[in-house]
mmCIF file of C-alpha atoms in Angstrom:
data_model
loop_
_atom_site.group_PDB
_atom_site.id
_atom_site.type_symbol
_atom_site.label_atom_id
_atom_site.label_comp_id
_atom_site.label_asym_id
_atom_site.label_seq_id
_atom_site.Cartn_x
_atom_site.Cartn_y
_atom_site.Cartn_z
ATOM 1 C CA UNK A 586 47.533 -94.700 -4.689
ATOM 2 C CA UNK A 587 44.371 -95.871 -5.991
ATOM 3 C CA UNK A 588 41.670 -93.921 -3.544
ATOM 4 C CA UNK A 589 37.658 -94.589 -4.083
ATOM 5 C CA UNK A 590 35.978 -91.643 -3.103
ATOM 6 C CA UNK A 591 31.922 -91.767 -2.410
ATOM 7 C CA UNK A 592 29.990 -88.728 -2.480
ATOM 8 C CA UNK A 593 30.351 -85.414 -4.708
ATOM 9 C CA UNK A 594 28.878 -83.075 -2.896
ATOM 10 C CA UNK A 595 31.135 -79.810 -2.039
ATOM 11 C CA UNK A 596 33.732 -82.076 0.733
ATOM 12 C CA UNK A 597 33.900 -85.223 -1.715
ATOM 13 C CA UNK A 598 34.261 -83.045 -5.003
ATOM 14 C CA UNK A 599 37.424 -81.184 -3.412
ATOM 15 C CA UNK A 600 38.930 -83.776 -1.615
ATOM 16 C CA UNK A 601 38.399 -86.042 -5.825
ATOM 17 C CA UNK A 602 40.251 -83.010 -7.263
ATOM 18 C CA UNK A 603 42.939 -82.236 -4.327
ATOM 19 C CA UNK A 604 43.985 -85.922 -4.287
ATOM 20 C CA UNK A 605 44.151 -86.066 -8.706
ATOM 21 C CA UNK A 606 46.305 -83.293 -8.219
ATOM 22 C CA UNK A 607 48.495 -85.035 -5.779
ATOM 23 C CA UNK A 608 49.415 -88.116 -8.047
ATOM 24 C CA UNK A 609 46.629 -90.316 -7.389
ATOM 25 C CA UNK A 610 44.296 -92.569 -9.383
ATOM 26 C CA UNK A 611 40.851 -91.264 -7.725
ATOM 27 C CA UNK A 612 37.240 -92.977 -8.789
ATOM 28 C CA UNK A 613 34.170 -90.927 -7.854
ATOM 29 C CA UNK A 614 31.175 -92.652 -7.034
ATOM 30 C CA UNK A 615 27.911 -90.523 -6.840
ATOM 31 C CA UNK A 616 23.945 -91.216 -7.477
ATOM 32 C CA UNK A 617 23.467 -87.684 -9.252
ATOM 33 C CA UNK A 618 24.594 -87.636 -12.747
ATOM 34 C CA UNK A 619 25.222 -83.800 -13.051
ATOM 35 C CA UNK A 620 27.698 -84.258 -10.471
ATOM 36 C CA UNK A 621 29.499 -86.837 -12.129
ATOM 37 C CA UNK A 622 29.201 -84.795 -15.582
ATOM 38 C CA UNK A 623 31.532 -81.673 -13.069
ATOM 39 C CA UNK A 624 34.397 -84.070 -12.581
ATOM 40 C CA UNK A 625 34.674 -86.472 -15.144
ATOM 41 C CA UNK A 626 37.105 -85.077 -17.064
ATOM 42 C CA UNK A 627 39.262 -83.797 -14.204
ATOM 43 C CA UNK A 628 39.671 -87.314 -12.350
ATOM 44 C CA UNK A 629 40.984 -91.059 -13.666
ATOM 45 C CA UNK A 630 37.183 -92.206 -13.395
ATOM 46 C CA UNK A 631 33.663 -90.850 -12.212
ATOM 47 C CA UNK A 632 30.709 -93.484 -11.492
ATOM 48 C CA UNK A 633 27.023 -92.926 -11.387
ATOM 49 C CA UNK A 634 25.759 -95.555 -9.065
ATOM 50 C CA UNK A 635 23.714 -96.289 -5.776
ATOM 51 C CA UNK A 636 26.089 -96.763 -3.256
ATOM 52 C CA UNK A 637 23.110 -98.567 -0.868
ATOM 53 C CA UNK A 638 22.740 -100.987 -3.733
ATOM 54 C CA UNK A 639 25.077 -104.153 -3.024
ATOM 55 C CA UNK A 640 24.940 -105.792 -6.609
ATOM 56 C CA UNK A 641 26.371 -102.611 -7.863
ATOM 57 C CA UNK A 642 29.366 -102.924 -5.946
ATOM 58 C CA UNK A 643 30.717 -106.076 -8.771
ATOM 59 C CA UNK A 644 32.242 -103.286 -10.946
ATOM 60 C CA UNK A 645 34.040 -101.758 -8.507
ATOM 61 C CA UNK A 646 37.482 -102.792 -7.801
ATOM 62 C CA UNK A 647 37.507 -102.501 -4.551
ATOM 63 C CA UNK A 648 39.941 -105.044 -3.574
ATOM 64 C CA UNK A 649 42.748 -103.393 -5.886
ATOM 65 C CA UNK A 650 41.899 -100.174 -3.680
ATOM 66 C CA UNK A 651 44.498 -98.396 -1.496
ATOM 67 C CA UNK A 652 41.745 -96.508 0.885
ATOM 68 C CA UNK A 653 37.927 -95.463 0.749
ATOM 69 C CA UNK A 654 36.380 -92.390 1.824
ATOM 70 C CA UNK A 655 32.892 -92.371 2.324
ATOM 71 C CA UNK A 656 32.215 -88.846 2.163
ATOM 72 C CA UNK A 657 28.748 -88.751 1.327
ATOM 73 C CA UNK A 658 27.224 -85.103 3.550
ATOM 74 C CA UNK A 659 23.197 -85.317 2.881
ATOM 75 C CA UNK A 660 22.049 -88.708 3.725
ATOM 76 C CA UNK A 661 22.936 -90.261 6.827
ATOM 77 C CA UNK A 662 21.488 -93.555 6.446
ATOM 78 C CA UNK A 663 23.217 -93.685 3.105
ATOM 79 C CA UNK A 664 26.362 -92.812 4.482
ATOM 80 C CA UNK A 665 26.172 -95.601 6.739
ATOM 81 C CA UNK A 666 24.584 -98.380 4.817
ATOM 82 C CA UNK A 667 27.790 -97.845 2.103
ATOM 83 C CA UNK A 668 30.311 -97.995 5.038
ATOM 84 C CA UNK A 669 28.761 -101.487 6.389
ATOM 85 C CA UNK A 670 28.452 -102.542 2.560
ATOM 86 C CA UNK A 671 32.014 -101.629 1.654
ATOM 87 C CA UNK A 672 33.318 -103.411 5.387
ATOM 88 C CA UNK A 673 31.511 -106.724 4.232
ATOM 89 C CA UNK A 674 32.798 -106.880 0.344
ATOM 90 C CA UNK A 675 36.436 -105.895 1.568
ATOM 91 C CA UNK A 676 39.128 -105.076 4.277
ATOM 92 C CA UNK A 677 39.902 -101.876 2.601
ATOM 93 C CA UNK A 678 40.946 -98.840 5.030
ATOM 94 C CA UNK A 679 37.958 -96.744 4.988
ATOM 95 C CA UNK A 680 38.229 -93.349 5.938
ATOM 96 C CA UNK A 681 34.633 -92.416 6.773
ATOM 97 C CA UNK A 682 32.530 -88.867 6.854
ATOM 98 C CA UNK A 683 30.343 -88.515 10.254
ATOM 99 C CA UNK A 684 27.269 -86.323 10.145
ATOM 100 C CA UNK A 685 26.311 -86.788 13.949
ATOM 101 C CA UNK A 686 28.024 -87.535 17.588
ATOM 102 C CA UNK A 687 25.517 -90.691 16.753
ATOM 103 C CA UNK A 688 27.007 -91.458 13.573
ATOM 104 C CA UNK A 689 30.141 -91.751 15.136
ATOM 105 C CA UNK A 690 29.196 -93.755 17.763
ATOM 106 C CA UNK A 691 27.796 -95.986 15.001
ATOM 107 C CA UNK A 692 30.993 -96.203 13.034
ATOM 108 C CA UNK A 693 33.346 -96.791 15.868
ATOM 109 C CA UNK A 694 30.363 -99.607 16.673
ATOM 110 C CA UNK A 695 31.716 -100.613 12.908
ATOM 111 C CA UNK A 696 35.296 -101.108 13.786
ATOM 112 C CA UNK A 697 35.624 -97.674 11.537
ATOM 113 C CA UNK A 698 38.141 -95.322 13.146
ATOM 114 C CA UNK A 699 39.316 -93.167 10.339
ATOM 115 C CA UNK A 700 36.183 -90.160 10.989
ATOM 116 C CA UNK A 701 36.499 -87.261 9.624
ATOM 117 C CA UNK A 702 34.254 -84.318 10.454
ATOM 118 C CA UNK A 703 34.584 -81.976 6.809
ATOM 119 C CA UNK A 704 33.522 -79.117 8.913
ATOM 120 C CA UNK A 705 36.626 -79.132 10.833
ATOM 121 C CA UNK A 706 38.730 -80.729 8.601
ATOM 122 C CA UNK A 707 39.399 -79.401 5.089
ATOM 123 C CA UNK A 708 39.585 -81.548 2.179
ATOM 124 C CA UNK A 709 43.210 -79.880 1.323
ATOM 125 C CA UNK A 710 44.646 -81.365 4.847
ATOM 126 C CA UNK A 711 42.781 -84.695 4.420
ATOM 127 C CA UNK A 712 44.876 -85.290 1.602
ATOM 128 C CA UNK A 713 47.942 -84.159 3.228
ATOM 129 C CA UNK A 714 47.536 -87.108 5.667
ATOM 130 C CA UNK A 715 46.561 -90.115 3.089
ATOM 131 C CA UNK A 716 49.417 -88.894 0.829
ATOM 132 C CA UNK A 717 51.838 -90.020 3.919
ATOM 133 C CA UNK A 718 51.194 -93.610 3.372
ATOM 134 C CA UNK A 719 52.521 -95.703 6.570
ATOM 135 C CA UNK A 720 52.391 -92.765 9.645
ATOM 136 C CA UNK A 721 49.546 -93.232 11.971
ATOM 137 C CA UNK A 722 48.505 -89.494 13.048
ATOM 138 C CA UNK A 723 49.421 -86.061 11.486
ATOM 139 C CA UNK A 724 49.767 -82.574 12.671
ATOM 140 C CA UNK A 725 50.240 -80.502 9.499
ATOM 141 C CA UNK A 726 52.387 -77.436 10.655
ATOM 142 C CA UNK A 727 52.787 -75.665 7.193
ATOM 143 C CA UNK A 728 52.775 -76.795 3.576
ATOM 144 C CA UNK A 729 56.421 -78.176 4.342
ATOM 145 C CA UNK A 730 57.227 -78.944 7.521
ATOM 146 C CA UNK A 731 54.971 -81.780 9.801
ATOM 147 C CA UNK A 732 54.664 -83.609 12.984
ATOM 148 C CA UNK A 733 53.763 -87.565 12.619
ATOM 149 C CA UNK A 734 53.767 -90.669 14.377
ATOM 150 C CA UNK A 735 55.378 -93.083 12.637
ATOM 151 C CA UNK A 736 56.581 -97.052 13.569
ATOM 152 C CA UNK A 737 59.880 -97.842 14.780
ATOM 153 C CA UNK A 738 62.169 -99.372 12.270
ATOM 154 C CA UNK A 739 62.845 -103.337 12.641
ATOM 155 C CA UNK A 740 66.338 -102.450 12.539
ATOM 156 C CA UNK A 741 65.852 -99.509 16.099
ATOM 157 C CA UNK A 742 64.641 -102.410 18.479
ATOM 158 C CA UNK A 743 66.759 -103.029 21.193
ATOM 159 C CA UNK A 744 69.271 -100.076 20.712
ATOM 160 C CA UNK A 745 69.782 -96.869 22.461
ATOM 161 C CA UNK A 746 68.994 -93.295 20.790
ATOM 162 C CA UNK A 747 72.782 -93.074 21.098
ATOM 163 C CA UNK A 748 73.467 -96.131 18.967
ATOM 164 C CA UNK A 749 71.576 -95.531 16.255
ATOM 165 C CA UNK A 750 72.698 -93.000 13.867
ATOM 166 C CA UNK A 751 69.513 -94.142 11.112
ATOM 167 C CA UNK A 752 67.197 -91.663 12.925
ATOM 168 C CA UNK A 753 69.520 -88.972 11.465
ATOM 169 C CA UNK A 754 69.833 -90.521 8.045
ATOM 170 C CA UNK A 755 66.262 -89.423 7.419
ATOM 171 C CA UNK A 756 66.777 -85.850 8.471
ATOM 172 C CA UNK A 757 64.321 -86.631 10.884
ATOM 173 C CA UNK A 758 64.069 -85.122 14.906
ATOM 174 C CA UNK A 759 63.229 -87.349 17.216
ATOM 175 C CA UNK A 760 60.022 -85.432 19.992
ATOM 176 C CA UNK A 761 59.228 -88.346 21.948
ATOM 177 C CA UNK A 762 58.428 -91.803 21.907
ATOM 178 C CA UNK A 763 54.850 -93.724 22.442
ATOM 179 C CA UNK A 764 54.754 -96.889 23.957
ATOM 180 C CA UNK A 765 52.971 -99.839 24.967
ATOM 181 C CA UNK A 766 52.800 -100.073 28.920
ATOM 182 C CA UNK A 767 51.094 -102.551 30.801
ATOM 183 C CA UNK A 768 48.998 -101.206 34.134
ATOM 184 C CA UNK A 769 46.620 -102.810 36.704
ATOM 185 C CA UNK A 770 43.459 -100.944 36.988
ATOM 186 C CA UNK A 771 41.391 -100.648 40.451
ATOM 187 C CA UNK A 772 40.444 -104.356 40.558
ATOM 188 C CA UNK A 773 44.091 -105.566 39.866
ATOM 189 C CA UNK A 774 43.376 -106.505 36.218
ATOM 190 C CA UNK A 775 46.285 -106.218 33.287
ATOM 191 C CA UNK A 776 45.571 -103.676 30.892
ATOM 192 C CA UNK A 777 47.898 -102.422 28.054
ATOM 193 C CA UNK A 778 47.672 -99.011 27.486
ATOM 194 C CA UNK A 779 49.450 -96.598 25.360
ATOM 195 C CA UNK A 780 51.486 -93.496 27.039
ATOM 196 C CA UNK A 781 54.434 -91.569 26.093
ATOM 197 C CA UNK A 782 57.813 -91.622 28.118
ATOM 198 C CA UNK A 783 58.711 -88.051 28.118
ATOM 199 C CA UNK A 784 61.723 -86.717 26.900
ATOM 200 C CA UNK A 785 64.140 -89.095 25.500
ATOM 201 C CA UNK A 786 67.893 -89.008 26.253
ATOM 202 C CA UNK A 787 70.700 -91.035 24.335
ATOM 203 C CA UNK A 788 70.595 -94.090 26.858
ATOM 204 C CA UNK A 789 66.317 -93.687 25.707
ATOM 205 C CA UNK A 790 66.184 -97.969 24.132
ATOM 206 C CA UNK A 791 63.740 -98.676 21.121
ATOM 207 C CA UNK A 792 61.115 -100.937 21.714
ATOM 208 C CA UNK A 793 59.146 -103.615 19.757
ATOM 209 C CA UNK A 794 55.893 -101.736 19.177
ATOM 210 C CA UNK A 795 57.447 -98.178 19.674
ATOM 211 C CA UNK A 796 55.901 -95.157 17.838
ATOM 212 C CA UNK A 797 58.275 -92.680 16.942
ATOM 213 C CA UNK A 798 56.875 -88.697 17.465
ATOM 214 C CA UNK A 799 59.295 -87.013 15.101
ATOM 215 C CA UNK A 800 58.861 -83.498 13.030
ATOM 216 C CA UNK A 801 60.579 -83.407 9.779
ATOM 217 C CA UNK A 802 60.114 -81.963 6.381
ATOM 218 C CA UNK A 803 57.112 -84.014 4.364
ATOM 219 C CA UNK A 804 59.875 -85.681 1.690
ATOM 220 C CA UNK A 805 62.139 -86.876 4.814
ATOM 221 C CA UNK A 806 58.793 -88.414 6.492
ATOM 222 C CA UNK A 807 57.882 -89.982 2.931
ATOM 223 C CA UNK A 808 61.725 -91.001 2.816
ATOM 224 C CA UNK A 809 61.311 -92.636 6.563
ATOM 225 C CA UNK A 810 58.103 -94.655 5.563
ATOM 226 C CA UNK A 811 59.371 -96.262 2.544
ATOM 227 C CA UNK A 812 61.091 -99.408 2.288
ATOM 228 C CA UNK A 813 64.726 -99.557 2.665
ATOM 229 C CA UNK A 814 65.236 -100.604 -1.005
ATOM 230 C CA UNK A 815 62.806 -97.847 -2.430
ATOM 231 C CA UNK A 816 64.266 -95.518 -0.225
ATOM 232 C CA UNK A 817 67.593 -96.230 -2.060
ATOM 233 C CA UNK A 818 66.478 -95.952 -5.282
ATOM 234 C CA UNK A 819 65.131 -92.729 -4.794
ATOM 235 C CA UNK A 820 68.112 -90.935 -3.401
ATOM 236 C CA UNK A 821 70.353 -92.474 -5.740
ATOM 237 C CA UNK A 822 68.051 -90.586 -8.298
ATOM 238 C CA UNK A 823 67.887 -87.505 -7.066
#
């Protein structure tokens, strides 16, 4: 992936050099030149630049851009003037750094929901979770072995856990299934809210919209969130 990371200081220089390491194409964008001169060599590119300037944004490609983490730690109103800049040039994900409860507030105000808090979340876990491209939340048991949320298949809707035997094709056990369930609140209005149903059995039916709670090794989740055809490829390979 091609990841744009903001900020060198200590959380954005080891997160730069955890995700290089990992087999992606990282640019590092920081204000201070020394910090650029640290990683320069060690990354695909390093960038001295404002990131609260706007016209310096036309060099960046952020439209070819997989994510962007905004992981700038000393200036808050920096931090947040380069999340609302990046939101307006692009619809990159952005996986933001929050300093504050208010900063959060402010970025979920932003329509940012990827918020990571460095001082509970280390940089080496971080990239654990981008490197699984399509699951939607992570719970990283060891360095092997994880817990994700991931989409149901196309293929799963309609059928019974009994029926479908491509669950097991990815190595993959099935913990429980989230789904979309509509509810009246007090004053009889519809809301859709997500829950999950509990154990599953083998009469359990897929759903449009299900997400799958499975724990697996890291290569069968990667395996799962590929595309049929890639998927294919790779274990004809191996």
């Amino acid at each position: 992936m091609k990841i744009i990371v903001f900020g060198l200081g200590n959380f954005g220089m080891a997160l730069s050099l955890s995700l290089t390491e990992t087999g992606n194409e990282v640019i590092a964008i920081d204000k201070q030149m020394d910090k650029i001169n640290l990683v320069k060599d060690k990354i695909s590119h390093a960038i001295c630049m404002d990131s609260t300037n706007e016209l310096a944004y036309e060099a960046l490609p952020l439209k070819d851009a997989d994510k962007v983490i905004v992981a700038i730690g000393e200036n808050e109103g920096a931090a947040i003037i380069t999340t609302a800049i990046i939101k307006k040039l692009s619809n990159v994900k952005i996986i933001s750094r929050a300093l504050s409860p208010i900063h959060d507030t402010v970025l979920e105000a932003m329509g940012i929901y990827s918020i990571v808090h460095p001082e509970q979340d280390s940089a080496d876990r971080l990239t654990k979770q981008i490197n699984f491209k399509s699951t939607l939340e992570n719970y990283q048991l060891d360095n092997n072995y994880t817990i994700s949320e991931v989409k149901a298949k196309k293929e799963f809707y309609g059928k019974t856990l009994q029926e479908l035997d491509s669950i097991d094709k990815y190595h993959l056990t099935l913990i429980t299934i989230i789904r979309e369930i509509e509810k009246k609140n007090l004053i009889g209005k519809k809301t859709v809210v997500k829950e999950t149903i509990g154990r599953t059995s083998p009469e359990t039916l897929v759903l449009e919209n299900d997400i799958l709670v499975v724990f697996g090794n890291n290569k069968d989740i990667e395996n799962y969130c590929m595309g049929e055809e890639e998927y294919d490829l790779r274990n004809k390979n191996i």
